[in-house]
mmCIF file of N, CA and C and ligand atoms in Angstrom:
data_model
loop_
_atom_site.group_PDB
_atom_site.id
_atom_site.type_symbol
_atom_site.label_atom_id
_atom_site.label_comp_id
_atom_site.label_asym_id
_atom_site.label_seq_id
_atom_site.Cartn_x
_atom_site.Cartn_y
_atom_site.Cartn_z
ATOM 1 N N MET A 1 89.123 40.164 -30.371
ATOM 2 C CA MET A 1 89.145 38.794 -29.814
ATOM 3 C C MET A 1 88.612 38.805 -28.386
ATOM 4 N N ASN A 2 89.266 39.673 -27.564
ATOM 5 C CA ASN A 2 88.827 39.757 -26.178
ATOM 6 C C ASN A 2 87.370 40.166 -26.052
ATOM 7 N N THR A 3 86.966 41.157 -26.838
ATOM 8 C CA THR A 3 85.593 41.649 -26.691
ATOM 9 C C THR A 3 84.592 40.571 -27.101
ATOM 10 N N SER A 4 84.897 39.821 -28.209
ATOM 11 C CA SER A 4 83.908 38.802 -28.609
ATOM 12 C C SER A 4 83.824 37.697 -27.564
ATOM 13 N N GLY A 5 84.972 37.353 -26.946
ATOM 14 C CA GLY A 5 84.951 36.382 -25.862
ATOM 15 C C GLY A 5 84.072 36.834 -24.719
ATOM 16 N N ARG A 6 84.167 38.101 -24.393
ATOM 17 C CA ARG A 6 83.393 38.608 -23.266
ATOM 18 C C ARG A 6 81.891 38.577 -23.563
ATOM 19 N N SER A 7 81.528 38.957 -24.792
ATOM 20 C CA SER A 7 80.087 39.012 -25.069
ATOM 21 C C SER A 7 79.487 37.602 -25.134
ATOM 22 N N GLN A 8 80.291 36.614 -25.546
ATOM 23 C CA GLN A 8 79.764 35.239 -25.529
ATOM 24 C C GLN A 8 79.460 34.788 -24.104
ATOM 25 N N THR A 9 80.386 35.128 -23.193
ATOM 26 C CA THR A 9 80.148 34.774 -21.800
ATOM 27 C C THR A 9 78.870 35.444 -21.307
ATOM 28 N N GLY A 10 78.699 36.729 -21.662
ATOM 29 C CA GLY A 10 77.498 37.447 -21.258
ATOM 30 C C GLY A 10 76.247 36.771 -21.782
ATOM 31 N N GLN A 11 76.274 36.315 -23.030
ATOM 32 C CA GLN A 11 75.110 35.626 -23.594
ATOM 33 C C GLN A 11 74.800 34.348 -22.825
ATOM 34 N N LYS A 12 75.855 33.591 -22.543
ATOM 35 C CA LYS A 12 75.651 32.337 -21.810
ATOM 36 C C LYS A 12 75.003 32.603 -20.453
ATOM 37 N N VAL A 13 75.494 33.628 -19.757
ATOM 38 C CA VAL A 13 74.944 33.935 -18.438
ATOM 39 C C VAL A 13 73.475 34.292 -18.552
ATOM 40 N N SER A 14 73.111 35.104 -19.565
ATOM 41 C CA SER A 14 71.693 35.483 -19.618
ATOM 42 C C SER A 14 70.815 34.294 -20.018
ATOM 43 N N VAL A 15 71.318 33.384 -20.864
ATOM 44 C CA VAL A 15 70.530 32.182 -21.182
ATOM 45 C C VAL A 15 70.282 31.371 -19.917
ATOM 46 N N ILE A 16 71.332 31.208 -19.104
ATOM 47 C CA ILE A 16 71.163 30.443 -17.864
ATOM 48 C C ILE A 16 70.158 31.130 -16.940
ATOM 49 N N LEU A 17 70.220 32.459 -16.845
ATOM 50 C CA LEU A 17 69.272 33.180 -15.983
ATOM 51 C C LEU A 17 67.842 32.960 -16.447
ATOM 52 N N VAL A 18 67.618 33.033 -17.764
ATOM 53 C CA VAL A 18 66.262 32.823 -18.285
ATOM 54 C C VAL A 18 65.787 31.413 -17.955
ATOM 55 N N LEU A 19 66.658 30.425 -18.130
ATOM 56 C CA LEU A 19 66.277 29.039 -17.824
ATOM 57 C C LEU A 19 65.926 28.890 -16.341
ATOM 58 N N LEU A 20 66.733 29.526 -15.472
ATOM 59 C CA LEU A 20 66.449 29.449 -14.036
ATOM 60 C C LEU A 20 65.100 30.067 -13.723
ATOM 61 N N MET A 21 64.801 31.213 -14.356
ATOM 62 C CA MET A 21 63.534 31.884 -14.090
ATOM 63 C C MET A 21 62.372 31.015 -14.561
ATOM 64 N N LEU A 22 62.495 30.435 -15.743
ATOM 65 C CA LEU A 22 61.432 29.558 -16.248
ATOM 66 C C LEU A 22 61.247 28.377 -15.315
ATOM 67 N N GLY A 23 62.366 27.790 -14.899
ATOM 68 C CA GLY A 23 62.292 26.589 -14.079
ATOM 69 C C GLY A 23 61.669 26.834 -12.723
ATOM 70 N N SER A 24 61.934 27.982 -12.116
ATOM 71 C CA SER A 24 61.444 28.168 -10.759
ATOM 72 C C SER A 24 60.062 28.797 -10.723
ATOM 73 N N GLY A 25 59.717 29.579 -11.739
ATOM 74 C CA GLY A 25 58.463 30.322 -11.645
ATOM 75 C C GLY A 25 57.237 29.554 -12.085
ATOM 76 N N ALA A 26 57.346 28.726 -13.094
ATOM 77 C CA ALA A 26 56.154 28.195 -13.758
ATOM 78 C C ALA A 26 55.276 27.241 -12.940
ATOM 79 N N PRO A 27 55.815 26.166 -12.334
ATOM 80 C CA PRO A 27 54.920 25.081 -11.918
ATOM 81 C C PRO A 27 53.882 25.450 -10.863
ATOM 82 N N VAL A 28 54.250 26.161 -9.821
ATOM 83 C CA VAL A 28 53.354 26.311 -8.684
ATOM 84 C C VAL A 28 52.276 27.360 -8.936
ATOM 85 N N THR A 29 52.587 28.371 -9.743
ATOM 86 C CA THR A 29 51.670 29.498 -9.842
ATOM 87 C C THR A 29 50.577 29.316 -10.896
ATOM 88 N N LEU A 30 50.846 28.623 -11.989
ATOM 89 C CA LEU A 30 49.821 28.450 -13.016
ATOM 90 C C LEU A 30 48.831 27.384 -12.576
ATOM 91 N N ALA A 31 47.609 27.796 -12.288
ATOM 92 C CA ALA A 31 46.677 26.875 -11.662
ATOM 93 C C ALA A 31 45.952 25.981 -12.665
ATOM 94 N N ASP A 32 45.665 26.475 -13.841
ATOM 95 C CA ASP A 32 44.690 25.765 -14.672
ATOM 96 C C ASP A 32 45.283 24.785 -15.677
ATOM 97 N N GLU A 33 46.513 25.003 -16.074
ATOM 98 C CA GLU A 33 47.104 24.083 -17.035
ATOM 99 C C GLU A 33 48.070 23.155 -16.331
ATOM 100 N N PRO A 34 48.012 21.853 -16.644
ATOM 101 C CA PRO A 34 49.036 20.979 -16.076
ATOM 102 C C PRO A 34 50.406 21.541 -16.426
ATOM 103 N N SER A 35 51.314 21.566 -15.454
ATOM 104 C CA SER A 35 52.618 22.156 -15.709
ATOM 105 C C SER A 35 53.555 21.142 -16.339
ATOM 106 N N ARG A 36 53.132 19.881 -16.340
ATOM 107 C CA ARG A 36 53.971 18.841 -16.914
ATOM 108 C C ARG A 36 53.136 18.067 -17.925
ATOM 109 N N GLY A 37 53.817 17.430 -18.869
ATOM 110 C CA GLY A 37 53.109 16.621 -19.845
ATOM 111 C C GLY A 37 52.683 15.299 -19.231
ATOM 112 N N PRO A 38 51.715 14.611 -19.875
ATOM 113 C CA PRO A 38 51.234 13.325 -19.361
ATOM 114 C C PRO A 38 52.345 12.294 -19.156
ATOM 115 N N ALA A 39 53.305 12.236 -20.055
ATOM 116 C CA ALA A 39 54.373 11.232 -19.923
ATOM 117 C C ALA A 39 55.206 11.512 -18.676
ATOM 118 N N ASP A 40 55.434 12.793 -18.426
ATOM 119 C CA ASP A 40 56.198 13.206 -17.256
ATOM 120 C C ASP A 40 55.443 12.846 -15.972
ATOM 121 N N LEU A 41 54.126 13.128 -15.957
ATOM 122 C CA LEU A 41 53.312 12.836 -14.775
ATOM 123 C C LEU A 41 53.196 11.331 -14.554
ATOM 124 N N GLU A 42 53.040 10.589 -15.641
ATOM 125 C CA GLU A 42 52.927 9.139 -15.529
ATOM 126 C C GLU A 42 54.203 8.566 -14.927
ATOM 127 N N ASN A 43 55.324 9.091 -15.392
ATOM 128 C CA ASN A 43 56.616 8.686 -14.870
ATOM 129 C C ASN A 43 56.735 8.999 -13.377
ATOM 130 N N LEU A 44 56.246 10.178 -12.986
ATOM 131 C CA LEU A 44 56.284 10.572 -11.576
ATOM 132 C C LEU A 44 55.451 9.618 -10.720
ATOM 133 N N VAL A 45 54.273 9.235 -11.216
ATOM 134 C CA VAL A 45 53.411 8.345 -10.435
ATOM 135 C C VAL A 45 54.108 6.994 -10.242
ATOM 136 N N VAL A 46 54.686 6.466 -11.321
ATOM 137 C CA VAL A 46 55.335 5.164 -11.207
ATOM 138 C C VAL A 46 56.572 5.252 -10.307
ATOM 139 N N GLN A 47 57.404 6.280 -10.528
ATOM 140 C CA GLN A 47 58.661 6.378 -9.784
ATOM 141 C C GLN A 47 58.463 6.845 -8.350
ATOM 142 N N ASP A 48 57.786 8.008 -8.179
ATOM 143 C CA ASP A 48 57.701 8.632 -6.853
ATOM 144 C C ASP A 48 56.581 8.020 -6.014
ATOM 145 N N CYS A 49 55.370 7.973 -6.546
ATOM 146 C CA CYS A 49 54.271 7.361 -5.800
ATOM 147 C C CYS A 49 54.571 5.874 -5.656
ATOM 148 N N GLY A 50 55.132 5.284 -6.737
ATOM 149 C CA GLY A 50 55.423 3.859 -6.730
ATOM 150 C C GLY A 50 56.457 3.466 -5.686
ATOM 151 N N SER A 51 57.307 4.403 -5.277
ATOM 152 C CA SER A 51 58.317 4.045 -4.286
ATOM 153 C C SER A 51 57.658 3.671 -2.966
ATOM 154 N N CYS A 52 56.475 4.176 -2.692
ATOM 155 C CA CYS A 52 55.740 3.785 -1.480
ATOM 156 C C CYS A 52 54.551 2.889 -1.787
ATOM 157 N N HIS A 53 53.882 3.157 -2.908
ATOM 158 C CA HIS A 53 52.635 2.430 -3.202
ATOM 159 C C HIS A 53 52.883 1.217 -4.101
ATOM 160 N N GLY A 54 54.142 0.975 -4.426
ATOM 161 C CA GLY A 54 54.484 -0.156 -5.279
ATOM 162 C C GLY A 54 54.555 0.268 -6.736
ATOM 163 N N LEU A 55 55.537 -0.250 -7.466
ATOM 164 C CA LEU A 55 55.713 0.132 -8.871
ATOM 165 C C LEU A 55 54.489 -0.216 -9.700
ATOM 166 N N THR A 56 53.736 -1.247 -9.280
ATOM 167 C CA THR A 56 52.517 -1.597 -9.997
ATOM 168 C C THR A 56 51.291 -1.094 -9.237
ATOM 169 N N LEU A 57 51.525 -0.204 -8.242
ATOM 170 C CA LEU A 57 50.467 0.414 -7.425
ATOM 171 C C LEU A 57 49.652 -0.618 -6.650
ATOM 172 N N LYS A 58 50.264 -1.782 -6.389
ATOM 173 C CA LYS A 58 49.568 -2.815 -5.624
ATOM 174 C C LYS A 58 49.843 -2.690 -4.128
ATOM 175 N N GLY A 59 50.543 -1.626 -3.750
ATOM 176 C CA GLY A 59 50.781 -1.388 -2.327
ATOM 177 C C GLY A 59 52.185 -1.736 -1.915
ATOM 178 N N GLY A 60 52.616 -1.100 -0.820
ATOM 179 C CA GLY A 60 53.942 -1.316 -0.264
ATOM 180 C C GLY A 60 53.878 -0.707 1.117
ATOM 181 N N LEU A 61 54.696 0.315 1.336
ATOM 182 C CA LEU A 61 54.563 1.101 2.558
ATOM 183 C C LEU A 61 53.198 1.791 2.597
ATOM 184 N N GLY A 62 52.745 2.269 1.443
ATOM 185 C CA GLY A 62 51.410 2.874 1.322
ATOM 186 C C GLY A 62 50.417 1.851 0.764
ATOM 187 N N PRO A 63 49.122 2.117 0.922
ATOM 188 C CA PRO A 63 48.105 1.171 0.432
ATOM 189 C C PRO A 63 48.087 1.093 -1.100
ATOM 190 N N PRO A 64 47.512 0.035 -1.653
ATOM 191 C CA PRO A 64 47.416 -0.075 -3.113
ATOM 192 C C PRO A 64 46.536 1.037 -3.686
ATOM 193 N N LEU A 65 46.840 1.451 -4.916
ATOM 194 C CA LEU A 65 46.119 2.574 -5.535
ATOM 195 C C LEU A 65 45.458 2.160 -6.843
ATOM 196 N N ARG A 66 45.117 0.873 -6.953
ATOM 197 C CA ARG A 66 44.423 0.457 -8.172
ATOM 198 C C ARG A 66 42.949 0.841 -8.050
ATOM 199 N N PRO A 67 42.245 0.983 -9.170
ATOM 200 C CA PRO A 67 40.852 1.452 -9.109
ATOM 201 C C PRO A 67 40.003 0.635 -8.125
ATOM 202 N N GLU A 68 40.228 -0.682 -8.078
ATOM 203 C CA GLU A 68 39.421 -1.522 -7.170
ATOM 204 C C GLU A 68 39.713 -1.216 -5.703
ATOM 205 N N ASN A 69 40.865 -0.577 -5.424
ATOM 206 C CA ASN A 69 41.214 -0.210 -4.050
ATOM 207 C C ASN A 69 40.722 1.189 -3.685
ATOM 208 N N LEU A 70 40.251 1.930 -4.688
ATOM 209 C CA LEU A 70 39.904 3.334 -4.445
ATOM 210 C C LEU A 70 38.399 3.577 -4.519
ATOM 211 N N THR A 71 37.609 2.523 -4.474
ATOM 212 C CA THR A 71 36.152 2.699 -4.594
ATOM 213 C C THR A 71 35.592 3.510 -3.425
ATOM 214 N N HIS A 72 36.274 3.468 -2.253
ATOM 215 C CA HIS A 72 35.773 4.221 -1.106
ATOM 216 C C HIS A 72 36.103 5.707 -1.194
ATOM 217 N N LEU A 73 36.874 6.127 -2.165
ATOM 218 C CA LEU A 73 37.294 7.529 -2.263
ATOM 219 C C LEU A 73 36.822 8.150 -3.570
ATOM 220 N N PRO A 74 35.977 9.206 -3.498
ATOM 221 C CA PRO A 74 35.662 9.949 -4.716
ATOM 222 C C PRO A 74 36.908 10.644 -5.250
ATOM 223 N N GLU A 75 36.873 10.980 -6.546
ATOM 224 C CA GLU A 75 38.042 11.607 -7.159
ATOM 225 C C GLU A 75 38.490 12.850 -6.379
ATOM 226 N N ALA A 76 37.517 13.655 -5.892
ATOM 227 C CA ALA A 76 37.866 14.886 -5.168
ATOM 228 C C ALA A 76 38.609 14.572 -3.863
ATOM 229 N N ALA A 77 38.255 13.458 -3.228
ATOM 230 C CA ALA A 77 38.937 13.079 -1.988
ATOM 231 C C ALA A 77 40.371 12.664 -2.296
ATOM 232 N N ILE A 78 40.557 11.955 -3.393
ATOM 233 C CA ILE A 78 41.907 11.550 -3.794
ATOM 234 C C ILE A 78 42.750 12.793 -4.081
ATOM 235 N N THR A 79 42.148 13.762 -4.786
ATOM 236 C CA THR A 79 42.844 15.022 -5.071
ATOM 237 C C THR A 79 43.281 15.690 -3.767
ATOM 238 N N ALA A 80 42.375 15.717 -2.776
ATOM 239 C CA ALA A 80 42.697 16.363 -1.498
ATOM 240 C C ALA A 80 43.824 15.621 -0.783
ATOM 241 N N ILE A 81 43.763 14.291 -0.804
ATOM 242 C CA ILE A 81 44.808 13.497 -0.135
ATOM 243 C C ILE A 81 46.169 13.742 -0.786
ATOM 244 N N ILE A 82 46.203 13.749 -2.126
ATOM 245 C CA ILE A 82 47.485 13.959 -2.807
ATOM 246 C C ILE A 82 47.995 15.371 -2.514
ATOM 247 N N SER A 83 47.107 16.362 -2.531
ATOM 248 C CA SER A 83 47.525 17.750 -2.269
ATOM 249 C C SER A 83 48.068 17.922 -0.864
ATOM 250 N N GLU A 84 47.300 17.448 0.111
ATOM 251 C CA GLU A 84 47.603 17.760 1.511
ATOM 252 C C GLU A 84 48.415 16.671 2.205
ATOM 253 N N GLY A 85 48.473 15.479 1.633
ATOM 254 C CA GLY A 85 49.094 14.364 2.321
ATOM 255 C C GLY A 85 48.173 13.855 3.422
ATOM 256 N N VAL A 86 48.647 12.849 4.159
ATOM 257 C CA VAL A 86 47.882 12.358 5.311
ATOM 258 C C VAL A 86 48.752 12.608 6.542
ATOM 259 N N PRO A 87 48.403 13.660 7.329
ATOM 260 C CA PRO A 87 49.239 14.021 8.481
ATOM 261 C C PRO A 87 49.448 12.843 9.418
ATOM 262 N N GLY A 88 50.639 12.715 9.946
ATOM 263 C CA GLY A 88 50.927 11.633 10.873
ATOM 264 C C GLY A 88 51.271 10.322 10.185
ATOM 265 N N THR A 89 51.258 10.306 8.851
ATOM 266 C CA THR A 89 51.667 9.106 8.120
ATOM 267 C C THR A 89 52.800 9.483 7.160
ATOM 268 N N ALA A 90 53.291 8.495 6.428
ATOM 269 C CA ALA A 90 54.384 8.758 5.481
ATOM 270 C C ALA A 90 53.891 9.471 4.223
ATOM 271 N N MET A 91 52.553 9.550 4.045
ATOM 272 C CA MET A 91 52.023 10.186 2.827
ATOM 273 C C MET A 91 52.272 11.694 2.867
ATOM 274 N N PRO A 92 53.163 12.169 1.959
ATOM 275 C CA PRO A 92 53.530 13.592 1.998
ATOM 276 C C PRO A 92 52.541 14.451 1.203
ATOM 277 N N PRO A 93 52.475 15.756 1.488
ATOM 278 C CA PRO A 93 51.683 16.668 0.651
ATOM 279 C C PRO A 93 52.430 16.943 -0.658
ATOM 280 N N TRP A 94 51.703 16.919 -1.769
ATOM 281 C CA TRP A 94 52.347 17.109 -3.071
ATOM 282 C C TRP A 94 52.125 18.497 -3.632
ATOM 283 N N LYS A 95 51.297 19.325 -2.954
ATOM 284 C CA LYS A 95 51.019 20.637 -3.554
ATOM 285 C C LYS A 95 52.241 21.543 -3.656
ATOM 286 N N PRO A 96 53.307 21.346 -2.828
ATOM 287 C CA PRO A 96 54.492 22.167 -3.096
ATOM 288 C C PRO A 96 55.198 21.789 -4.402
ATOM 289 N N LEU A 97 54.944 20.573 -4.884
ATOM 290 C CA LEU A 97 55.674 20.070 -6.055
ATOM 291 C C LEU A 97 54.840 20.044 -7.328
ATOM 292 N N LEU A 98 53.533 19.913 -7.191
ATOM 293 C CA LEU A 98 52.692 19.722 -8.364
ATOM 294 C C LEU A 98 51.611 20.796 -8.434
ATOM 295 N N ALA A 99 51.312 21.248 -9.652
ATOM 296 C CA ALA A 99 50.231 22.212 -9.851
ATOM 297 C C ALA A 99 48.894 21.511 -9.574
ATOM 298 N N PRO A 100 47.864 22.268 -9.149
ATOM 299 C CA PRO A 100 46.550 21.664 -8.886
ATOM 300 C C PRO A 100 46.044 20.827 -10.064
ATOM 301 N N ALA A 101 46.250 21.320 -11.282
ATOM 302 C CA ALA A 101 45.768 20.571 -12.448
ATOM 303 C C ALA A 101 46.528 19.250 -12.613
ATOM 304 N N ASP A 102 47.788 19.232 -12.219
ATOM 305 C CA ASP A 102 48.563 17.984 -12.275
ATOM 306 C C ASP A 102 47.965 16.966 -11.310
ATOM 307 N N ILE A 103 47.621 17.443 -10.122
ATOM 308 C CA ILE A 103 47.088 16.551 -9.091
ATOM 309 C C ILE A 103 45.709 16.023 -9.515
ATOM 310 N N GLU A 104 44.902 16.911 -10.106
ATOM 311 C CA GLU A 104 43.596 16.457 -10.610
ATOM 312 C C GLU A 104 43.776 15.410 -11.704
ATOM 313 N N TRP A 105 44.740 15.629 -12.559
ATOM 314 C CA TRP A 105 44.995 14.686 -13.653
ATOM 315 C C TRP A 105 45.377 13.320 -13.073
ATOM 316 N N ILE A 106 46.277 13.309 -12.096
ATOM 317 C CA ILE A 106 46.716 12.051 -11.489
ATOM 318 C C ILE A 106 45.531 11.343 -10.834
ATOM 319 N N SER A 107 44.688 12.100 -10.096
ATOM 320 C CA SER A 107 43.535 11.500 -9.420
ATOM 321 C C SER A 107 42.612 10.831 -10.428
ATOM 322 N N HIS A 108 42.377 11.535 -11.524
ATOM 323 C CA HIS A 108 41.509 10.987 -12.559
ATOM 324 C C HIS A 108 42.097 9.705 -13.147
ATOM 325 N N GLN A 109 43.401 9.714 -13.417
ATOM 326 C CA GLN A 109 44.038 8.528 -14.004
ATOM 327 C C GLN A 109 44.021 7.360 -13.022
ATOM 328 N N LEU A 110 44.198 7.659 -11.724
ATOM 329 C CA LEU A 110 44.174 6.575 -10.729
ATOM 330 C C LEU A 110 42.797 5.927 -10.697
ATOM 331 N N LYS A 111 41.732 6.762 -10.675
ATOM 332 C CA LYS A 111 40.370 6.234 -10.655
ATOM 333 C C LYS A 111 40.091 5.409 -11.912
ATOM 334 N N ALA A 112 40.636 5.881 -13.040
ATOM 335 C CA ALA A 112 40.398 5.214 -14.321
ATOM 336 C C ALA A 112 41.295 3.991 -14.496
ATOM 337 N N GLY A 113 42.294 3.858 -13.658
ATOM 338 C CA GLY A 113 43.216 2.733 -13.799
ATOM 339 C C GLY A 113 44.159 2.890 -14.970
ATOM 340 N N ALA A 114 44.273 4.123 -15.467
ATOM 341 C CA ALA A 114 45.049 4.334 -16.688
ATOM 342 C C ALA A 114 46.551 4.239 -16.465
ATOM 343 N N LEU A 115 47.000 4.344 -15.209
ATOM 344 C CA LEU A 115 48.441 4.320 -14.963
ATOM 345 C C LEU A 115 48.899 2.967 -14.429
ATOM 346 N N VAL A 116 47.965 2.019 -14.367
ATOM 347 C CA VAL A 116 48.274 0.730 -13.763
ATOM 348 C C VAL A 116 49.041 -0.145 -14.741
ATOM 349 N N LEU A 117 50.189 -0.612 -14.291
ATOM 350 C CA LEU A 117 50.961 -1.530 -15.118
ATOM 351 C C LEU A 117 50.406 -2.935 -14.943
ATOM 352 N N PRO A 118 50.625 -3.810 -15.897
ATOM 353 C CA PRO A 118 50.122 -5.171 -15.775
ATOM 354 C C PRO A 118 50.632 -5.853 -14.500
HETATM 355 C C1 LIG B 1 56.840 8.304 1.370
HETATM 356 C C2 LIG B 1 55.813 7.345 1.009
HETATM 357 C C3 LIG B 1 54.686 7.799 0.096
HETATM 358 C C4 LIG B 1 54.770 8.444 -1.116
HETATM 359 C C5 LIG B 1 56.022 8.878 -1.856
HETATM 360 C C6 LIG B 1 53.401 8.581 -1.605
HETATM 361 N N1 LIG B 1 52.526 8.049 -0.698
HETATM 362 FE FE1 LIG B 1 50.498 8.029 -0.868
HETATM 363 N N2 LIG B 1 50.329 7.174 0.957
HETATM 364 C C7 LIG B 1 51.387 6.773 1.739
HETATM 365 C C8 LIG B 1 50.865 6.173 2.984
HETATM 366 C C9 LIG B 1 51.697 5.585 4.112
HETATM 367 C C10 LIG B 1 49.456 6.256 2.891
HETATM 368 C C11 LIG B 1 48.430 5.769 3.919
HETATM 369 C C12 LIG B 1 48.068 6.921 4.833
HETATM 370 C C13 LIG B 1 47.053 6.467 5.865
HETATM 371 O O1 LIG B 1 47.430 5.693 6.736
HETATM 372 O O2 LIG B 1 45.894 6.893 5.745
HETATM 373 C C14 LIG B 1 49.149 6.886 1.608
HETATM 374 C C15 LIG B 1 47.870 7.126 1.148
HETATM 375 C C16 LIG B 1 47.562 7.558 -0.136
HETATM 376 C C17 LIG B 1 46.217 7.642 -0.666
HETATM 377 C C18 LIG B 1 44.932 7.247 0.061
HETATM 378 C C19 LIG B 1 44.689 5.776 -0.198
HETATM 379 C C20 LIG B 1 43.579 5.205 0.640
HETATM 380 O O3 LIG B 1 43.051 4.143 0.254
HETATM 381 O O4 LIG B 1 43.247 5.795 1.687
HETATM 382 C C21 LIG B 1 46.328 8.070 -1.953
HETATM 383 C C22 LIG B 1 45.201 8.297 -2.955
HETATM 384 C C23 LIG B 1 47.741 8.275 -2.204
HETATM 385 N N3 LIG B 1 48.457 7.954 -1.079
HETATM 386 C C24 LIG B 1 48.252 8.710 -3.416
HETATM 387 C C25 LIG B 1 49.606 8.981 -3.629
HETATM 388 C C26 LIG B 1 50.115 9.537 -4.865
HETATM 389 C C27 LIG B 1 49.283 9.849 -6.100
HETATM 390 C C28 LIG B 1 51.455 9.699 -4.681
HETATM 391 C C29 LIG B 1 52.448 10.314 -5.657
HETATM 392 C C30 LIG B 1 52.137 11.646 -6.149
HETATM 393 C C31 LIG B 1 51.784 9.205 -3.357
HETATM 394 N N4 LIG B 1 50.647 8.781 -2.751
HETATM 395 C C32 LIG B 1 53.068 9.167 -2.828
HETATM 396 C C33 LIG B 1 52.734 6.912 1.455
HETATM 397 C C34 LIG B 1 53.264 7.556 0.348
#
């Protein structure tokens, strides 16, 4: 009885360790594959970017991010802005949180207007 109880606890601990390792290691280091699925990224844009740029991306604390507002910025410039932020403004750098491929995906969707809510 005692021994089986102990080994179950041991199993639980190792499952938690594996989950922690997966959770902390994956996103920042894998450069080429988006680390999150499209639904997850879309949600992030609406929730996190939307908290400053407006839930419908029509602007708020930050400027609007609809395709008609981004004609002055090539996709690569948008990628750079999202990665590095805009120093001296509220726009934070996202590269500590998002893989490069995630940021490229978001830039492409912003230019395409694919994440814009009605
Ligand atoms: C804490 C507030 C805040 C959050 C969160 C935020 N931004 Fe910004 N963002 C700003 C501000 C303020 C500016 C304007 C900076 C300036 O004055 O040039 C900006 C500028 C930008 C620009 C340049 C727009 C232009 O016309 O020059 C882009 C693109 C952008 N943000 C994308 C994003 C994306 C994508 C996210 C989410 C991953 C995001 N931002 C999250 C505040 C924020």
